[in-house]
Coordinates of C-alpha atoms in Angstrom, one line a residue:
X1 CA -23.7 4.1 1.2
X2 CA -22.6 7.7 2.0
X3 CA -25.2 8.1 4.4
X4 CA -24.8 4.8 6.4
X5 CA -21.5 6.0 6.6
X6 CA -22.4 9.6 7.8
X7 CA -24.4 8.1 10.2
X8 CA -22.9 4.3 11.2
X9 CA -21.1 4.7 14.4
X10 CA -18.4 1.8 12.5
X11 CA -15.5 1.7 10.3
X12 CA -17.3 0.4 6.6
X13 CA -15.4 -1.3 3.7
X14 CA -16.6 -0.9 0.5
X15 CA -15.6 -3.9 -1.9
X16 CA -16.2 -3.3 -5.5
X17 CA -15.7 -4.9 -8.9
X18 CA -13.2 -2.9 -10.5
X19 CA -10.7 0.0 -9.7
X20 CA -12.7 2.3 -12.2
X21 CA -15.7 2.0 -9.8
X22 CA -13.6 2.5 -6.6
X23 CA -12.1 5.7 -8.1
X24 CA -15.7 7.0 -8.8
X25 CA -17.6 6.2 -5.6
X26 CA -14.2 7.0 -3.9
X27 CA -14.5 11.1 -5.6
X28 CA -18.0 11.1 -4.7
X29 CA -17.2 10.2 -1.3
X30 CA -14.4 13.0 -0.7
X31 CA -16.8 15.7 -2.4
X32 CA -20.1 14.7 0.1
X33 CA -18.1 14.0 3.4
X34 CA -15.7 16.6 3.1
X35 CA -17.3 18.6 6.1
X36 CA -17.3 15.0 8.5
X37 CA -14.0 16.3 10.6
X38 CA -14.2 12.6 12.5
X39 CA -15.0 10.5 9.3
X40 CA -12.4 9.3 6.8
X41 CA -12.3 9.0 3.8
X42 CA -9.4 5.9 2.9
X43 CA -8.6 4.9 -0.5
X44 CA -6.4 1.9 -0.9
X45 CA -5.7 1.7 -4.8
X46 CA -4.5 -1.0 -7.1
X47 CA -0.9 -1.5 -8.1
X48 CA -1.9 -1.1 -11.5
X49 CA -0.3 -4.1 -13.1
X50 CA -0.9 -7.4 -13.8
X51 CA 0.3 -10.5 -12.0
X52 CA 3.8 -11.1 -12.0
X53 CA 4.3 -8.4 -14.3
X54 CA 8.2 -7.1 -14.7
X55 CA 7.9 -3.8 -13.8
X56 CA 6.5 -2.0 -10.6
X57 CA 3.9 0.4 -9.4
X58 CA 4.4 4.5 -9.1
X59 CA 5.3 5.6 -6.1
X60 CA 2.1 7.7 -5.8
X61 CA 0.2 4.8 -5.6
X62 CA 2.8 3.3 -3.0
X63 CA 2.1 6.2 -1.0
X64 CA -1.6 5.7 -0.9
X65 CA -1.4 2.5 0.3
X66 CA 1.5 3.0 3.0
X67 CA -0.8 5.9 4.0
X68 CA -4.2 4.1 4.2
X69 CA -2.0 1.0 6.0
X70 CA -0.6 3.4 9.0
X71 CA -4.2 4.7 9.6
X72 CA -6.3 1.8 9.4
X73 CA -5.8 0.5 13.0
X74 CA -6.5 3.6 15.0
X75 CA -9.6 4.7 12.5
X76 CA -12.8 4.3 14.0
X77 CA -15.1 5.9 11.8
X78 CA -15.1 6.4 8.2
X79 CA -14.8 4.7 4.8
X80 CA -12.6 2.8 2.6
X81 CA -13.1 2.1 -0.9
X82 CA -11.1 -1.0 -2.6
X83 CA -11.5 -3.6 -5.4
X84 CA -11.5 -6.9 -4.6
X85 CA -8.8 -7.9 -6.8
X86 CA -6.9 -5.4 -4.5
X87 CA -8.0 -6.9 -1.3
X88 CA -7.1 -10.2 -2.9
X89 CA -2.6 -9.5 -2.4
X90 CA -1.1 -10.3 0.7
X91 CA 0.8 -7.9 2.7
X92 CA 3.7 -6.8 4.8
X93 CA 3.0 -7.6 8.2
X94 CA 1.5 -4.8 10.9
X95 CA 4.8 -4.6 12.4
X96 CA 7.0 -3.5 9.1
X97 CA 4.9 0.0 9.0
X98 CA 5.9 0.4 12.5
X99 CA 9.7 -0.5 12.2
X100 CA 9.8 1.4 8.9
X101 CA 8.7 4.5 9.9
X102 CA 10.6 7.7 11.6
X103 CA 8.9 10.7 13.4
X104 CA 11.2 13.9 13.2
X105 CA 10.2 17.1 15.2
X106 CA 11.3 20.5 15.8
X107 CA 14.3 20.7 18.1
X108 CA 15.3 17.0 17.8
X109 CA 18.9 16.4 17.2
X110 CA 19.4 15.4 13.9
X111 CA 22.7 13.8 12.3
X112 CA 22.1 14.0 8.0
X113 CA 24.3 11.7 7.4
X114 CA 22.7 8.7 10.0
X115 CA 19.4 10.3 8.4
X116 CA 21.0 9.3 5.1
X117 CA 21.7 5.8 5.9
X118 CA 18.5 5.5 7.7
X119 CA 16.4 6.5 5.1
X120 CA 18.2 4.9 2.0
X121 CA 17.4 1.3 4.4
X122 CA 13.6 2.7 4.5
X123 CA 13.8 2.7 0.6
X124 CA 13.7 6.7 -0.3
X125 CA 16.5 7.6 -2.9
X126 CA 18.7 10.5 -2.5
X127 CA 18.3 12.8 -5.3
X128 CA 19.3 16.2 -6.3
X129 CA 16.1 18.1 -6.3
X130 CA 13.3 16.6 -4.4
X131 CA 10.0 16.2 -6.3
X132 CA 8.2 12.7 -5.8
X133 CA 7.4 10.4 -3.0
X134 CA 9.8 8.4 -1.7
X135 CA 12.7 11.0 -2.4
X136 CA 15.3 13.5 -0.4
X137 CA 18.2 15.5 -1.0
X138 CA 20.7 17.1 1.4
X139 CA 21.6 20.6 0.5
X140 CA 24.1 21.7 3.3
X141 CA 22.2 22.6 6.3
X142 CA 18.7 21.8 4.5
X143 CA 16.7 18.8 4.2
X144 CA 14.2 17.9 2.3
X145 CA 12.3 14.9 2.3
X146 CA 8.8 13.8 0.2
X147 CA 7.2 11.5 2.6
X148 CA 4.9 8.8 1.6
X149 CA 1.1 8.9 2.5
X150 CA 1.9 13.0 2.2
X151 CA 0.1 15.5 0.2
X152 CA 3.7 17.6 0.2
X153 CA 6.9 17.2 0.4
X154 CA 9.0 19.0 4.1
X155 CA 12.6 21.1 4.0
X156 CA 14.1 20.1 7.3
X157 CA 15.9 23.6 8.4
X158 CA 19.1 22.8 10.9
X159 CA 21.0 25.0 12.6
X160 CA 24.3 23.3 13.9
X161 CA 22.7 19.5 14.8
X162 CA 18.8 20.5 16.1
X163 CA 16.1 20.8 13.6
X164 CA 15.4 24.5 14.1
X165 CA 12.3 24.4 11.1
X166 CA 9.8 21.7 9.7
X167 CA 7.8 23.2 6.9
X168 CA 6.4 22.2 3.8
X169 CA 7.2 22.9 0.0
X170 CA 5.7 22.9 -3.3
X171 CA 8.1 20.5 -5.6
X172 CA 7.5 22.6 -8.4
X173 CA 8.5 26.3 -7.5
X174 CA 10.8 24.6 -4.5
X175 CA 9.0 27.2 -2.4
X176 CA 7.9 26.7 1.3
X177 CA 4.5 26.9 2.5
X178 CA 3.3 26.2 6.3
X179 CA 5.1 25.5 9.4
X180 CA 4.9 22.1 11.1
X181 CA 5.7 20.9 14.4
X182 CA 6.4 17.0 13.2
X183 CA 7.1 14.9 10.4
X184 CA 5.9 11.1 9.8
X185 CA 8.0 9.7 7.5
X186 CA 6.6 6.3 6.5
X187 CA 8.8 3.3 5.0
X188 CA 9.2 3.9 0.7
X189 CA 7.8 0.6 -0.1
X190 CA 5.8 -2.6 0.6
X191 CA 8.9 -4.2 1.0
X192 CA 12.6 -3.9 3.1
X193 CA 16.0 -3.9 1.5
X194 CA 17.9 -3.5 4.7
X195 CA 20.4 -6.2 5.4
X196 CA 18.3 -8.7 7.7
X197 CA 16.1 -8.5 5.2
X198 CA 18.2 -8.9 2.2
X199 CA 19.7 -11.9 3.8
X200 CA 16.2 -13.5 4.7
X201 CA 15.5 -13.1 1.1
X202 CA 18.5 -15.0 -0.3
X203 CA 17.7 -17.7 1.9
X204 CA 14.0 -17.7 1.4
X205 CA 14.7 -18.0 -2.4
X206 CA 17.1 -20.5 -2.8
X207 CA 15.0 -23.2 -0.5
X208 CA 12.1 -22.3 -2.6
X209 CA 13.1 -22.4 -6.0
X210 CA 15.7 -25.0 -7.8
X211 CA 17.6 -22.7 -10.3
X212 CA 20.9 -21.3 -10.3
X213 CA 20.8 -18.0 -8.3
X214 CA 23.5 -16.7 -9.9
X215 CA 21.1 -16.6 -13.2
X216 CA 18.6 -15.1 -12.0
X217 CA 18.5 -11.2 -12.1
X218 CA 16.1 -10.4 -9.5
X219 CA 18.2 -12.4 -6.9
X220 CA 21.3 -10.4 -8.1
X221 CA 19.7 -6.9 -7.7
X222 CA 18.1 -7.9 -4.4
X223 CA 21.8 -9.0 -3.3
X224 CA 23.2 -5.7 -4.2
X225 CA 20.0 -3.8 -2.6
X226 CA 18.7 -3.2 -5.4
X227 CA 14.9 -2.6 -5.9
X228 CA 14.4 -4.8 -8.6
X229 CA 11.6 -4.6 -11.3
X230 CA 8.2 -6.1 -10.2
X231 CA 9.8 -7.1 -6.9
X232 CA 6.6 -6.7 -5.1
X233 CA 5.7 -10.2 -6.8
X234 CA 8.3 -12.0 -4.0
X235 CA 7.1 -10.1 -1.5
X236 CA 6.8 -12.8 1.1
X237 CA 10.6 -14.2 0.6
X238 CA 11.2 -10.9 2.6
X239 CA 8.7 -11.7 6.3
X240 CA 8.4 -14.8 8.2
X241 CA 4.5 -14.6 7.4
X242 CA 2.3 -12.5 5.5
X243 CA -1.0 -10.7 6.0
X244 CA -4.0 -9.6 4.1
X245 CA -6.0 -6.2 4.3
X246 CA -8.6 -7.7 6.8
X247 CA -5.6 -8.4 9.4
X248 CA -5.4 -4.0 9.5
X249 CA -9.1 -3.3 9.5
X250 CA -10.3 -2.5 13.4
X251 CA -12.9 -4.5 14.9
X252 CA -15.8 -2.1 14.5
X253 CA -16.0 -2.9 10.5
X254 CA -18.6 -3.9 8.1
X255 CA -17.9 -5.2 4.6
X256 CA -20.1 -3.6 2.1
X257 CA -20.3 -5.6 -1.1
X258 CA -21.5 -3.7 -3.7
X259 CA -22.3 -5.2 -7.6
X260 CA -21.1 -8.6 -9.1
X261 CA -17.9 -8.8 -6.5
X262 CA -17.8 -12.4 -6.1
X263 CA -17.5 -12.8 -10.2
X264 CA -14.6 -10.0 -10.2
X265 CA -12.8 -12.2 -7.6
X266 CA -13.0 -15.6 -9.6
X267 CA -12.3 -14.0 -12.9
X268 CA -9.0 -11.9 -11.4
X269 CA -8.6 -16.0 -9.6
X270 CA -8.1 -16.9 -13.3
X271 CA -6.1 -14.4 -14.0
X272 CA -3.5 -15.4 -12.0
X273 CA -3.4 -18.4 -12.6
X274 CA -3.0 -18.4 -16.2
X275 CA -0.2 -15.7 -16.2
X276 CA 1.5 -17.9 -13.5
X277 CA 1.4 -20.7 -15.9
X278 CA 2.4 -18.6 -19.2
X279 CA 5.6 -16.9 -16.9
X280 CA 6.5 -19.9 -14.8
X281 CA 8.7 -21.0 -17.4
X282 CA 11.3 -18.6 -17.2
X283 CA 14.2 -20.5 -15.0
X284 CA 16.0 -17.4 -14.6
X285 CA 12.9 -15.4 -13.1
X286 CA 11.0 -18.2 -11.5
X287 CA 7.8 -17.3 -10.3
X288 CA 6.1 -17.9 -6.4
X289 CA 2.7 -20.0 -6.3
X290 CA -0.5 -18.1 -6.5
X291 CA -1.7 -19.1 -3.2
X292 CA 1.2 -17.5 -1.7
X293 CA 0.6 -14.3 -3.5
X294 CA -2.7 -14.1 -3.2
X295 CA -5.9 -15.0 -1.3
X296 CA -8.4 -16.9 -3.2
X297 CA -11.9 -16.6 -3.7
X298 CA -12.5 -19.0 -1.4
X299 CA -10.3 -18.0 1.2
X300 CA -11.6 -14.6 0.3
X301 CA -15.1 -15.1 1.2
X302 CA -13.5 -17.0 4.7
X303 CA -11.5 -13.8 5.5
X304 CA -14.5 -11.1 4.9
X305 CA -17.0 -13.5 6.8
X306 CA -15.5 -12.5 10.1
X307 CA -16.7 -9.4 9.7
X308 CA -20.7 -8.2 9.5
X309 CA -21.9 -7.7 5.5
X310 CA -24.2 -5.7 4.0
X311 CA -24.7 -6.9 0.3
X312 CA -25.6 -3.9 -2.1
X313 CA -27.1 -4.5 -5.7
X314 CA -26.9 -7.4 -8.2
X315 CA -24.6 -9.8 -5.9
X316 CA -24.3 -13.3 -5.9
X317 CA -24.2 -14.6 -2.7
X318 CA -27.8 -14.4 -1.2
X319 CA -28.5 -12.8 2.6
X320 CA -28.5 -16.2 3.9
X321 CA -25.0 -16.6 3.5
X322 CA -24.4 -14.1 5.7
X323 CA -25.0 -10.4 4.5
X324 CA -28.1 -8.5 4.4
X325 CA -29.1 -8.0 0.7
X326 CA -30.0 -3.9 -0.1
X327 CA -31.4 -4.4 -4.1
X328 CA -29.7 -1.5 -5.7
X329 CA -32.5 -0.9 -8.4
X330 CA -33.3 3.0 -9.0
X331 CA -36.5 4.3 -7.1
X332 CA -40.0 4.5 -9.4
X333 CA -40.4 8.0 -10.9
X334 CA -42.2 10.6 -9.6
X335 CA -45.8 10.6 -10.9

């Protein structure tokens, strides 16, 4: 795999069974390719929690996502590593990266408290002392700011309204390191809180479920622009339509399937449904379909068909069903 994608002059997807083996084959990876300056290495990781679970994912894993998202269109050559559970959820649209995301360079003028406002409607929180992703603080004429899909957080220096530095800092000595010229700072989460958005929301939820809003406590903290617990499950009452990872991918990718894939999907297809039945009772946290959450295996299959498929290992799906079948079995040994 690492060497069709040393060589492959195409963007390759590597769908695997579980996030355990898309950590592994996603170190291995980094370690061999290191020295490709053109190739990329992309993760896109997991939330890390279970269907329609109550609570949300870290911010770090937010990040990784937001930062794989923003690259995926102009990438060209490289790899990305996922489980298909993961490539199962649907997604913001292409446009919300875009619309969510600010550029800030040395020289620009620069107002902190518009930069506030702007920011807090991106999703960052304003803190006292910078140290995760998705934060910033405003210490008179410094800023800093941990961007999402960065390795290290960036202390805006002003001097009267112009940005006069850009450099980053480590968050635990609060020191600065190197000198930059710009700053992408992408959107905080999957998901706005802005007012359009908030409203579409309201709306979107009452004509969808019959309860009393009032009850419900997501529907309050999402009123008060509040990022609510596990609010990523009701992540399409905030876009007209959603999308899935294949809508980002560029056209020169290949899916490579690797192990029993297909099975992860179904089982993770189970899943769902069985938690949406066990938690869809709750009238004052009322639960969106599975279909509208996720893709199924069905739709699944549909979605990765559009692209060329190489099938590694103990698969399912024979070549005939469009993939080309590499047997992953270990070589004889050496006599």
């Amino acid at each position: 795999m690492l060497e069709a994608a040393r060589c492959a002059d195409a963007f390759l997807v590597v769908l695997v069974a579980d996030s355990s083996e898309a950590a592994r084959l996603q170190a291995q990876a980094q370690f061999f390719l290191s020295g490709s300056e053109d190739l990329q290495v992309l993760g896109f990781p997991d939330w890390e929690t279970l269907p329609y679970d109550t609570f949300s994912p870290h911010q770090d894993i937010i990040s990784e996502r937001l930062r794989t998202l923003a690259r995926l269109p102009l990438t060209r050559r490289g790899l990305l590593i996922t489980p298909v559970r993961t490539i199962m959820h649907r997604l913001p649209p292409h446009a919300y990266i875009g619309a969510y995301s600010l550029l800030l360079e040395k020289g620009q003028q620069f107002d902190p408290e518009a930069m506030r406002a702007r920011l807090q409607e991106c999703g960052y929180n304003a803190v006292g002392t910078v140290y995760e992703h998705g934060e910033f603080a405003v210490r008179g004429s410094l800023f800093d700011v941990f961007p999402m899909g960065s390795s290290l957080p960036y202390r805006v220096d002003l001097f009267d309204d112009e940005i006069d530095s850009l450099r980053t800092f480590d968050p635990e000595t609060q020191r600065t390191c190197e000198s930059v010229e710009n700053v992408q700072l992408l959107p905080a989460r999957e998901l706005p809180l802005d007012e359009d958005s908030v409203a579409r929301f309201r709306l979107s939820f009452r004509s969808r479920f019959d309860v009393r809003p009032q009850n419900c406590p997501v529907y309050q903290d999402v009123s008060a622009g509040l990022p609510s617990p596990g609010l990523e499950y009701y992540l399409p009452l905030f876009f007209e339509e959603t999308v899935t990872l294949f809508d980002y991918l560029p056209d020169c990718t290949r899916i490579v399937e690797m192990g029993a894939v297909t099975e992860a999907a179904k089982g993770f297809w189970l899943d769902v449904h069985q938690r949406h039945e066990n938690y869809g009772v709750d009238p004052e946290r009322p639960l969106l379909a599975p279909e509208e959450l996720f893709l199924s295996p069905d739709a699944l299959l549909g979605a990765r068909s559009a692209f060329p498929q190489v099938l590694v290992g103990d698969t399912e799906k024979p070549a005939s069903q469009g993939g080309v079948h590499f047997p992953a079995a270990p070589p004889p040994p050496l006599p």
